[in-house]
Coordinates of C-alpha atoms in Angstrom, one line a residue:
M14 CA 18.9 8.6 -3.3
K15 CA 16.5 11.3 -1.9
V16 CA 17.7 13.9 -4.6
F17 CA 17.1 11.2 -7.3
I18 CA 13.7 10.4 -6.3
Y19 CA 12.7 14.3 -5.9
W20 CA 14.0 14.6 -9.4
L21 CA 11.9 11.7 -10.7
I22 CA 8.6 13.1 -8.9
Q23 CA 9.5 16.5 -10.5
N24 CA 9.6 14.7 -14.0
P25 CA 6.7 12.2 -14.2
N26 CA 7.3 11.2 -17.8
I27 CA 10.7 9.8 -16.9
L28 CA 9.1 8.0 -13.8
A29 CA 6.5 6.4 -16.0
M30 CA 9.2 5.3 -18.7
I31 CA 11.4 3.7 -15.9
L32 CA 8.4 2.0 -14.3
L33 CA 7.1 0.8 -17.8
A34 CA 10.6 -0.6 -18.6
F35 CA 10.8 -2.3 -15.2
L36 CA 7.3 -3.9 -15.7
L37 CA 8.5 -5.0 -19.3
L38 CA 11.7 -6.5 -17.8
T39 CA 9.4 -8.4 -15.0
A40 CA 7.2 -9.8 -17.7
I41 CA 10.1 -10.9 -19.9
I42 CA 11.7 -12.7 -17.1
F43 CA 8.5 -14.2 -15.8
I44 CA 7.6 -15.7 -19.4
I45 CA 11.2 -17.0 -19.7
L46 CA 11.0 -18.8 -16.2
C47 CA 7.5 -20.1 -17.0
F48 CA 8.3 -21.5 -20.2
N49 CA 11.9 -22.9 -19.8
F50 CA 11.5 -24.1 -16.2
S51 CA 8.1 -24.1 -14.7
L52 CA 5.1 -22.1 -13.7
A53 CA 5.9 -22.6 -10.0
L54 CA 9.3 -21.0 -10.6
G55 CA 7.8 -18.0 -12.3
L56 CA 5.1 -17.5 -9.6
L57 CA 8.0 -17.6 -7.0
Y58 CA 10.0 -14.9 -9.0
L59 CA 6.9 -12.7 -8.9
V60 CA 6.3 -13.2 -5.3
C61 CA 9.9 -12.2 -4.5
E62 CA 9.9 -9.2 -6.6
Y63 CA 6.6 -8.0 -5.0
A64 CA 8.3 -8.5 -1.6
A65 CA 11.4 -6.6 -2.8
I66 CA 9.3 -3.7 -4.0
R67 CA 6.9 -3.7 -1.0
F68 CA 9.8 -3.8 1.6
L69 CA 12.8 -2.1 0.2
L70 CA 11.3 0.6 -2.1
M71 CA 8.1 1.8 -0.4
P72 CA 10.0 3.2 2.7
F73 CA 12.0 5.3 0.2
I74 CA 9.1 6.5 -1.6
S75 CA 6.8 7.1 1.4
E76 CA 9.7 9.2 3.2
V77 CA 10.1 11.4 0.2
L78 CA 6.4 11.9 -0.5
R79 CA 5.8 12.9 3.2
P80 CA 6.0 16.7 3.4

């Protein structure tokens, strides 16, 4: 995992493309949830995803970026 993150930091274009694809996927899922089910479900999805990024990915990223 660390090697993969180091490699992404060395190649910022690939990192940007992955983030863009992730954001696009998030937007598509959010729109589907809002229109097919309800706005509350879409907002709940966004909150869950924010929590997942904040508490699962941030420790890895901060550990790698620390010199």
